[in-house]
Amino acid sequence: MGRRVHAAMLDDWQSGDKTFDERLVQEVMLDMTHQKVDTHVEEGTMEITAERIDHLMQITEEEEAVFFHNETYIDILKRWKENDFSTVEDDHQLLHSLYDR
């Protein structure tokens, strides 16, 4: 699936949907970090929006018992929700390491 499909899935997501597993949450969050880390690259990025952050937070909260790294995602998303991207490079590296496992 491509970035546009993931973006549409996230934008259309509603509470109770089981369309996002942990791997897909990691991929989407990584795509979002590219907007801040690789500012000269548009391909492979997904725009960070308040609605997408809210959806990701709700997904991770609903899947708390299933996701292994739930607290990590919530911590990152809370910072992003406050427009704090001061650690986005570290966030990117951490998400990348989780994704590669």
CSV table of N, CA, C and O in Angstrom, one decimal:
chain,number,residue,atom,x,y,z
A,1,MET,N,0.8,-1.2,0.0
A,1,MET,CA,0.0,0.0,0.0
A,1,MET,C,0.9,1.2,0.0
A,1,MET,O,1.9,1.3,0.7
A,2,GLY,N,0.4,2.3,-0.7
A,2,GLY,CA,1.2,3.5,-0.8
A,2,GLY,C,0.8,4.5,0.3
A,2,GLY,O,-0.1,4.3,1.0
A,3,ARG,N,1.6,5.6,0.3
A,3,ARG,CA,1.3,6.7,1.3
A,3,ARG,C,-0.1,7.2,1.2
A,3,ARG,O,-0.7,7.5,2.2
A,4,ARG,N,-0.5,7.4,-0.1
A,4,ARG,CA,-1.8,8.0,-0.2
A,4,ARG,C,-2.9,7.1,0.3
A,4,ARG,O,-3.9,7.6,0.9
A,5,VAL,N,-2.7,5.8,0.2
A,5,VAL,CA,-3.7,4.8,0.7
A,5,VAL,C,-3.7,4.9,2.2
A,5,VAL,O,-4.7,4.9,2.9
A,6,HIS,N,-2.5,4.9,2.8
A,6,HIS,CA,-2.4,5.0,4.3
A,6,HIS,C,-3.0,6.3,4.8
A,6,HIS,O,-3.7,6.3,5.8
A,7,ALA,N,-2.7,7.4,4.1
A,7,ALA,CA,-3.3,8.7,4.5
A,7,ALA,C,-4.8,8.6,4.4
A,7,ALA,O,-5.5,9.1,5.4
A,8,ALA,N,-5.4,8.1,3.4
A,8,ALA,CA,-6.8,8.0,3.3
A,8,ALA,C,-7.4,7.1,4.3
A,8,ALA,O,-8.4,7.4,4.9
A,9,MET,N,-6.7,6.0,4.6
A,9,MET,CA,-7.2,5.1,5.7
A,9,MET,C,-7.2,5.8,7.0
A,9,MET,O,-8.1,5.6,7.8
A,10,LEU,N,-6.1,6.5,7.3
A,10,LEU,CA,-6.1,7.3,8.6
A,10,LEU,C,-7.1,8.4,8.6
A,10,LEU,O,-7.8,8.5,9.7
A,11,ASP,N,-7.3,9.1,7.5
A,11,ASP,CA,-8.2,10.2,7.5
A,11,ASP,C,-9.7,9.6,7.7
A,11,ASP,O,-10.5,10.3,8.3
A,12,ASP,N,-9.9,8.4,7.2
A,12,ASP,CA,-11.3,7.9,7.2
A,12,ASP,C,-11.5,7.0,8.5
A,12,ASP,O,-12.6,6.5,8.7
A,13,TRP,N,-10.5,6.8,9.3
A,13,TRP,CA,-10.5,5.9,10.4
A,13,TRP,C,-11.6,6.4,11.4
A,13,TRP,O,-11.7,7.6,11.6
A,14,GLN,N,-12.3,5.5,12.0
A,14,GLN,CA,-13.2,5.8,13.1
A,14,GLN,C,-13.0,4.8,14.2
A,14,GLN,O,-12.6,3.7,14.0
A,15,SER,N,-13.3,5.2,15.4
A,15,SER,CA,-13.2,4.4,16.6
A,15,SER,C,-13.8,3.0,16.4
A,15,SER,O,-14.9,2.9,15.9
A,16,GLY,N,-13.0,2.0,16.7
A,16,GLY,CA,-13.5,0.6,16.6
A,16,GLY,C,-13.0,0.0,15.3
A,16,GLY,O,-13.0,-1.3,15.3
A,17,ASP,N,-12.5,0.7,14.3
A,17,ASP,CA,-11.9,0.1,13.1
A,17,ASP,C,-10.7,-0.6,13.5
A,17,ASP,O,-9.9,-0.1,14.3
A,18,LYS,N,-10.5,-1.8,12.9
A,18,LYS,CA,-9.3,-2.6,13.2
A,18,LYS,C,-8.4,-2.6,12.0
A,18,LYS,O,-7.7,-3.5,11.8
A,19,THR,N,-8.4,-1.5,11.2
A,19,THR,CA,-7.6,-1.4,10.0
A,19,THR,C,-6.1,-1.2,10.3
A,19,THR,O,-5.3,-1.4,9.4
A,20,PHE,N,-5.8,-0.7,11.5
A,20,PHE,CA,-4.4,-0.4,11.8
A,20,PHE,C,-3.8,-1.4,12.8
A,20,PHE,O,-4.3,-1.4,13.9
A,21,ASP,N,-2.8,-2.1,12.4
A,21,ASP,CA,-2.0,-2.9,13.3
A,21,ASP,C,-0.8,-2.1,13.7
A,21,ASP,O,-0.6,-1.0,13.2
A,22,GLU,N,0.0,-2.6,14.6
A,22,GLU,CA,1.1,-1.9,15.2
A,22,GLU,C,2.1,-1.5,14.1
A,22,GLU,O,2.7,-0.4,14.0
A,23,ARG,N,2.4,-2.5,13.2
A,23,ARG,CA,3.3,-2.2,12.1
A,23,ARG,C,2.9,-1.1,11.2
A,23,ARG,O,3.7,-0.2,10.8
A,24,LEU,N,1.6,-1.0,10.9
A,24,LEU,CA,1.1,0.1,10.1
A,24,LEU,C,1.2,1.4,10.8
A,24,LEU,O,1.5,2.5,10.2
A,25,VAL,N,0.9,1.4,12.1
A,25,VAL,CA,1.1,2.7,12.9
A,25,VAL,C,2.5,3.2,12.9
A,25,VAL,O,2.8,4.3,12.7
A,26,GLN,N,3.4,2.2,13.0
A,26,GLN,CA,4.9,2.6,12.9
A,26,GLN,C,5.2,3.2,11.6
A,26,GLN,O,5.9,4.2,11.5
A,27,GLU,N,4.7,2.6,10.5
A,27,GLU,CA,5.0,3.0,9.2
A,27,GLU,C,4.4,4.4,8.9
A,27,GLU,O,5.1,5.3,8.4
A,28,VAL,N,3.2,4.6,9.4
A,28,VAL,CA,2.5,5.9,9.2
A,28,VAL,C,3.3,7.0,10.0
A,28,VAL,O,3.6,8.1,9.5
A,29,MET,N,3.7,6.7,11.2
A,29,MET,CA,4.4,7.7,12.0
A,29,MET,C,5.8,8.0,11.4
A,29,MET,O,6.2,9.1,11.4
A,30,LEU,N,6.4,7.0,10.9
A,30,LEU,CA,7.7,7.2,10.2
A,30,LEU,C,7.5,8.1,9.0
A,30,LEU,O,8.3,9.0,8.7
A,31,ASP,N,6.5,7.8,8.2
A,31,ASP,CA,6.2,8.7,7.0
A,31,ASP,C,6.0,10.1,7.5
A,31,ASP,O,6.4,11.1,6.8
A,32,MET,N,5.3,10.3,8.6
A,32,MET,CA,5.1,11.7,9.1
A,32,MET,C,6.4,12.3,9.5
A,32,MET,O,6.6,13.5,9.3
A,33,THR,N,7.3,11.6,10.1
A,33,THR,CA,8.6,12.2,10.5
A,33,THR,C,9.4,12.7,9.3
A,33,THR,O,10.1,13.7,9.4
A,34,HIS,N,9.2,12.1,8.2
A,34,HIS,CA,9.9,12.5,7.0
A,34,HIS,C,9.6,13.9,6.6
A,34,HIS,O,10.4,14.6,6.0
A,35,GLN,N,8.4,14.4,6.9
A,35,GLN,CA,8.0,15.8,6.7
A,35,GLN,C,9.0,16.7,7.4
A,35,GLN,O,9.3,17.8,6.9
A,36,LYS,N,9.4,16.3,8.6
A,36,LYS,CA,10.3,17.2,9.4
A,36,LYS,C,11.8,16.9,9.2
A,36,LYS,O,12.6,17.8,9.3
A,37,VAL,N,12.1,15.6,9.0
A,37,VAL,CA,13.5,15.2,9.0
A,37,VAL,C,14.1,15.5,7.6
A,37,VAL,O,15.2,16.0,7.5
A,38,ASP,N,13.3,15.1,6.6
A,38,ASP,CA,13.8,15.2,5.2
A,38,ASP,C,13.0,16.3,4.5
A,38,ASP,O,12.2,16.0,3.6
A,39,THR,N,13.2,17.5,4.9
A,39,THR,CA,12.3,18.6,4.4
A,39,THR,C,12.4,18.8,2.9
A,39,THR,O,11.5,19.4,2.3
A,40,HIS,N,13.5,18.3,2.3
A,40,HIS,CA,13.6,18.5,0.8
A,40,HIS,C,13.0,17.4,0.0
A,40,HIS,O,13.0,17.4,-1.2
A,41,VAL,N,12.5,16.3,0.7
A,41,VAL,CA,12.0,15.2,0.0
A,41,VAL,C,10.5,15.1,0.3
A,41,VAL,O,10.0,15.1,1.4
A,42,GLU,N,9.7,15.1,-0.8
A,42,GLU,CA,8.3,15.0,-0.6
A,42,GLU,C,7.8,13.5,-0.7
A,42,GLU,O,6.8,13.2,-0.1
A,43,GLU,N,8.4,12.7,-1.6
A,43,GLU,CA,8.0,11.3,-1.7
A,43,GLU,C,8.3,10.6,-0.4
A,43,GLU,O,9.4,10.7,0.2
A,44,GLY,N,7.4,9.8,0.1
A,44,GLY,CA,7.6,9.1,1.3
A,44,GLY,C,7.2,9.9,2.6
A,44,GLY,O,7.5,9.4,3.7
A,45,THR,N,6.6,11.0,2.4
A,45,THR,CA,6.1,11.8,3.5
A,45,THR,C,4.6,11.8,3.6
A,45,THR,O,3.9,11.6,2.6
A,46,MET,N,4.1,12.0,4.8
A,46,MET,CA,2.7,12.1,5.0
A,46,MET,C,2.5,13.4,5.9
A,46,MET,O,3.2,13.5,6.9
A,47,GLU,N,1.7,14.2,5.5
A,47,GLU,CA,1.5,15.5,6.2
A,47,GLU,C,1.0,15.2,7.6
A,47,GLU,O,0.1,14.4,7.9
A,48,ILE,N,1.7,15.9,8.5
A,48,ILE,CA,1.3,15.8,9.9
A,48,ILE,C,0.1,16.8,10.2
A,48,ILE,O,0.3,18.0,9.9
A,49,THR,N,-1.0,16.3,10.6
A,49,THR,CA,-2.2,17.2,10.9
A,49,THR,C,-2.7,16.8,12.2
A,49,THR,O,-2.5,15.7,12.7
A,50,ALA,N,-3.4,17.7,12.9
A,50,ALA,CA,-4.0,17.5,14.2
A,50,ALA,C,-4.9,16.3,14.1
A,50,ALA,O,-4.9,15.5,15.1
A,51,GLU,N,-5.7,16.2,13.1
A,51,GLU,CA,-6.7,15.1,13.0
A,51,GLU,C,-5.9,13.8,12.9
A,51,GLU,O,-6.3,12.8,13.5
A,52,ARG,N,-4.9,13.7,12.1
A,52,ARG,CA,-4.1,12.4,12.0
A,52,ARG,C,-3.5,12.1,13.3
A,52,ARG,O,-3.5,10.9,13.7
A,53,ILE,N,-2.9,13.1,14.0
A,53,ILE,CA,-2.4,12.8,15.3
A,53,ILE,C,-3.4,12.3,16.3
A,53,ILE,O,-3.2,11.3,17.0
A,54,ASP,N,-4.6,12.9,16.3
A,54,ASP,CA,-5.7,12.5,17.1
A,54,ASP,C,-6.1,11.0,16.8
A,54,ASP,O,-6.3,10.2,17.7
A,55,HIS,N,-6.2,10.7,15.5
A,55,HIS,CA,-6.6,9.4,15.1
A,55,HIS,C,-5.5,8.4,15.6
A,55,HIS,O,-5.9,7.3,16.1
A,56,LEU,N,-4.3,8.7,15.4
A,56,LEU,CA,-3.2,7.8,15.8
A,56,LEU,C,-3.2,7.6,17.3
A,56,LEU,O,-3.0,6.5,17.8
A,57,MET,N,-3.5,8.6,18.1
A,57,MET,CA,-3.5,8.5,19.5
A,57,MET,C,-4.7,7.6,19.9
A,57,MET,O,-4.5,6.8,20.8
A,58,GLN,N,-5.8,7.8,19.3
A,58,GLN,CA,-7.0,7.0,19.6
A,58,GLN,C,-6.8,5.5,19.3
A,58,GLN,O,-7.1,4.6,20.0
A,59,ILE,N,-6.1,5.3,18.1
A,59,ILE,CA,-5.8,3.9,17.7
A,59,ILE,C,-4.9,3.3,18.7
A,59,ILE,O,-5.2,2.1,19.2
A,60,THR,N,-3.9,3.9,19.1
A,60,THR,CA,-2.9,3.3,20.1
A,60,THR,C,-3.6,3.2,21.4
A,60,THR,O,-3.3,2.2,22.1
A,61,GLU,N,-4.4,4.0,21.8
A,61,GLU,CA,-5.1,3.9,23.1
A,61,GLU,C,-6.1,2.7,23.1
A,61,GLU,O,-6.2,1.9,24.0
A,62,GLU,N,-6.8,2.5,21.9
A,62,GLU,CA,-7.7,1.4,21.8
A,62,GLU,C,-7.0,0.1,21.7
A,62,GLU,O,-7.6,-1.0,22.1
A,63,GLU,N,-5.8,0.1,21.2
A,63,GLU,CA,-5.0,-1.2,21.0
A,63,GLU,C,-3.9,-1.3,22.1
A,63,GLU,O,-3.0,-2.1,22.0
A,64,GLU,N,-4.1,-0.6,23.2
A,64,GLU,CA,-3.1,-0.6,24.3
A,64,GLU,C,-2.7,-2.0,24.7
A,64,GLU,O,-1.5,-2.3,25.0
A,65,ALA,N,-3.7,-2.9,24.8
A,65,ALA,CA,-3.4,-4.3,25.3
A,65,ALA,C,-2.7,-5.1,24.2
A,65,ALA,O,-2.1,-6.1,24.5
A,66,VAL,N,-2.7,-4.7,22.9
A,66,VAL,CA,-2.1,-5.4,21.8
A,66,VAL,C,-0.8,-4.9,21.4
A,66,VAL,O,0.1,-5.7,21.0
A,67,PHE,N,-0.6,-3.6,21.3
A,67,PHE,CA,0.6,-3.0,20.8
A,67,PHE,C,1.7,-3.1,21.9
A,67,PHE,O,1.5,-2.8,23.1
A,68,PHE,N,2.9,-3.5,21.4
A,68,PHE,CA,4.1,-3.7,22.3
A,68,PHE,C,4.7,-2.3,22.8
A,68,PHE,O,5.2,-2.2,23.9
A,69,HIS,N,4.6,-1.3,21.9
A,69,HIS,CA,5.3,-0.1,22.1
A,69,HIS,C,4.3,1.1,22.3
A,69,HIS,O,4.6,2.2,21.9
A,70,ASN,N,3.2,0.8,22.8
A,70,ASN,CA,2.1,1.8,22.9
A,70,ASN,C,2.5,3.1,23.6
A,70,ASN,O,2.2,4.2,23.1
A,71,GLU,N,3.2,3.0,24.7
A,71,GLU,CA,3.6,4.2,25.4
A,71,GLU,C,4.6,5.1,24.6
A,71,GLU,O,4.5,6.3,24.7
A,72,THR,N,5.4,4.4,23.8
A,72,THR,CA,6.3,5.2,23.0
A,72,THR,C,5.6,6.0,22.0
A,72,THR,O,5.8,7.2,21.8
A,73,TYR,N,4.6,5.4,21.3
A,73,TYR,CA,3.8,6.1,20.3
A,73,TYR,C,3.0,7.3,21.0
A,73,TYR,O,3.0,8.4,20.4
A,74,ILE,N,2.4,7.0,22.1
A,74,ILE,CA,1.7,8.1,22.8
A,74,ILE,C,2.6,9.2,23.2
A,74,ILE,O,2.2,10.4,23.0
A,75,ASP,N,3.7,8.9,23.7
A,75,ASP,CA,4.7,10.0,24.1
A,75,ASP,C,5.0,10.9,22.9
A,75,ASP,O,5.0,12.1,23.0
A,76,ILE,N,5.4,10.2,21.8
A,76,ILE,CA,5.7,11.0,20.6
A,76,ILE,C,4.5,11.8,20.1
A,76,ILE,O,4.7,13.0,19.8
A,77,LEU,N,3.4,11.2,20.0
A,77,LEU,CA,2.2,11.9,19.5
A,77,LEU,C,1.8,13.0,20.4
A,77,LEU,O,1.3,14.1,19.9
A,78,LYS,N,1.9,12.9,21.7
A,78,LYS,CA,1.6,14.0,22.6
A,78,LYS,C,2.5,15.2,22.3
A,78,LYS,O,2.0,16.4,22.3
A,79,ARG,N,3.8,15.0,22.1
A,79,ARG,CA,4.7,16.1,21.7
A,79,ARG,C,4.3,16.7,20.4
A,79,ARG,O,4.2,18.0,20.3
A,80,TRP,N,4.0,15.9,19.4
A,80,TRP,CA,3.6,16.4,18.1
A,80,TRP,C,2.3,17.2,18.2
A,80,TRP,O,2.1,18.2,17.5
A,81,LYS,N,1.4,16.8,19.0
A,81,LYS,CA,0.1,17.5,19.2
A,81,LYS,C,0.3,18.9,19.7
A,81,LYS,O,-0.4,19.8,19.4
A,82,GLU,N,1.4,19.0,20.5
A,82,GLU,CA,1.7,20.3,21.1
A,82,GLU,C,2.7,21.1,20.1
A,82,GLU,O,3.3,22.1,20.5
A,83,ASN,N,2.8,20.6,18.9
A,83,ASN,CA,3.7,21.2,17.9
A,83,ASN,C,5.2,21.2,18.4
A,83,ASN,O,5.9,22.1,18.0
A,84,ASP,N,5.5,20.3,19.2
A,84,ASP,CA,6.9,20.1,19.6
A,84,ASP,C,7.6,19.0,18.8
A,84,ASP,O,7.4,17.8,19.0
A,85,PHE,N,8.4,19.5,17.8
A,85,PHE,CA,9.1,18.6,17.0
A,85,PHE,C,10.6,18.7,17.2
A,85,PHE,O,11.4,18.3,16.4
A,86,SER,N,11.0,19.1,18.4
A,86,SER,CA,12.4,19.3,18.8
A,86,SER,C,13.1,18.0,18.8
A,86,SER,O,14.3,18.0,18.7
A,87,THR,N,12.4,16.9,19.0
A,87,THR,CA,13.1,15.6,19.1
A,87,THR,C,12.7,14.7,17.9
A,87,THR,O,12.8,13.5,18.0
A,88,VAL,N,12.2,15.3,16.8
A,88,VAL,CA,11.7,14.5,15.7
A,88,VAL,C,12.7,13.6,15.1
A,88,VAL,O,12.4,12.5,14.6
A,89,GLU,N,14.0,14.0,15.1
A,89,GLU,CA,15.0,13.2,14.5
A,89,GLU,C,15.2,12.0,15.4
A,89,GLU,O,15.4,10.8,14.9
A,90,ASP,N,15.2,12.1,16.7
A,90,ASP,CA,15.2,11.0,17.6
A,90,ASP,C,14.0,10.1,17.5
A,90,ASP,O,14.1,8.9,17.5
A,91,ASP,N,12.8,10.8,17.3
A,91,ASP,CA,11.6,10.0,17.1
A,91,ASP,C,11.7,9.1,15.9
A,91,ASP,O,11.3,8.0,15.9
A,92,HIS,N,12.3,9.7,14.8
A,92,HIS,CA,12.4,9.0,13.6
A,92,HIS,C,13.3,7.8,13.8
A,92,HIS,O,13.0,6.7,13.3
A,93,GLN,N,14.5,8.0,14.4
A,93,GLN,CA,15.4,6.9,14.7
A,93,GLN,C,14.8,5.8,15.5
A,93,GLN,O,14.9,4.6,15.2
A,94,LEU,N,14.0,6.2,16.6
A,94,LEU,CA,13.4,5.2,17.4
A,94,LEU,C,12.3,4.4,16.7
A,94,LEU,O,12.3,3.2,16.7
A,95,LEU,N,11.5,5.1,15.9
A,95,LEU,CA,10.4,4.4,15.2
A,95,LEU,C,11.1,3.5,14.1
A,95,LEU,O,10.6,2.4,13.9
A,96,HIS,N,12.1,4.0,13.5
A,96,HIS,CA,12.8,3.2,12.5
A,96,HIS,C,13.4,1.9,13.1
A,96,HIS,O,13.3,0.8,12.5
A,97,SER,N,14.0,2.0,14.3
A,97,SER,CA,14.5,0.8,15.0
A,97,SER,C,13.4,-0.2,15.4
A,97,SER,O,13.6,-1.4,15.3
A,98,LEU,N,12.2,0.4,15.8
A,98,LEU,CA,11.1,-0.5,16.1
A,98,LEU,C,10.6,-1.2,14.9
A,98,LEU,O,10.2,-2.4,14.9
A,99,TYR,N,10.5,-0.4,13.8
A,99,TYR,CA,10.0,-0.9,12.5
A,99,TYR,C,10.9,-2.0,11.9
A,99,TYR,O,10.4,-3.0,11.3
A,100,ASP,N,12.2,-1.9,12.1
A,100,ASP,CA,13.1,-2.9,11.6
A,100,ASP,C,13.1,-4.2,12.4
A,100,ASP,O,13.8,-5.2,11.9
A,101,ARG,N,12.5,-4.2,13.5
A,101,ARG,CA,12.5,-5.5,14.3
A,101,ARG,C,11.6,-6.5,13.8
A,101,ARG,O,10.7,-6.4,13.2
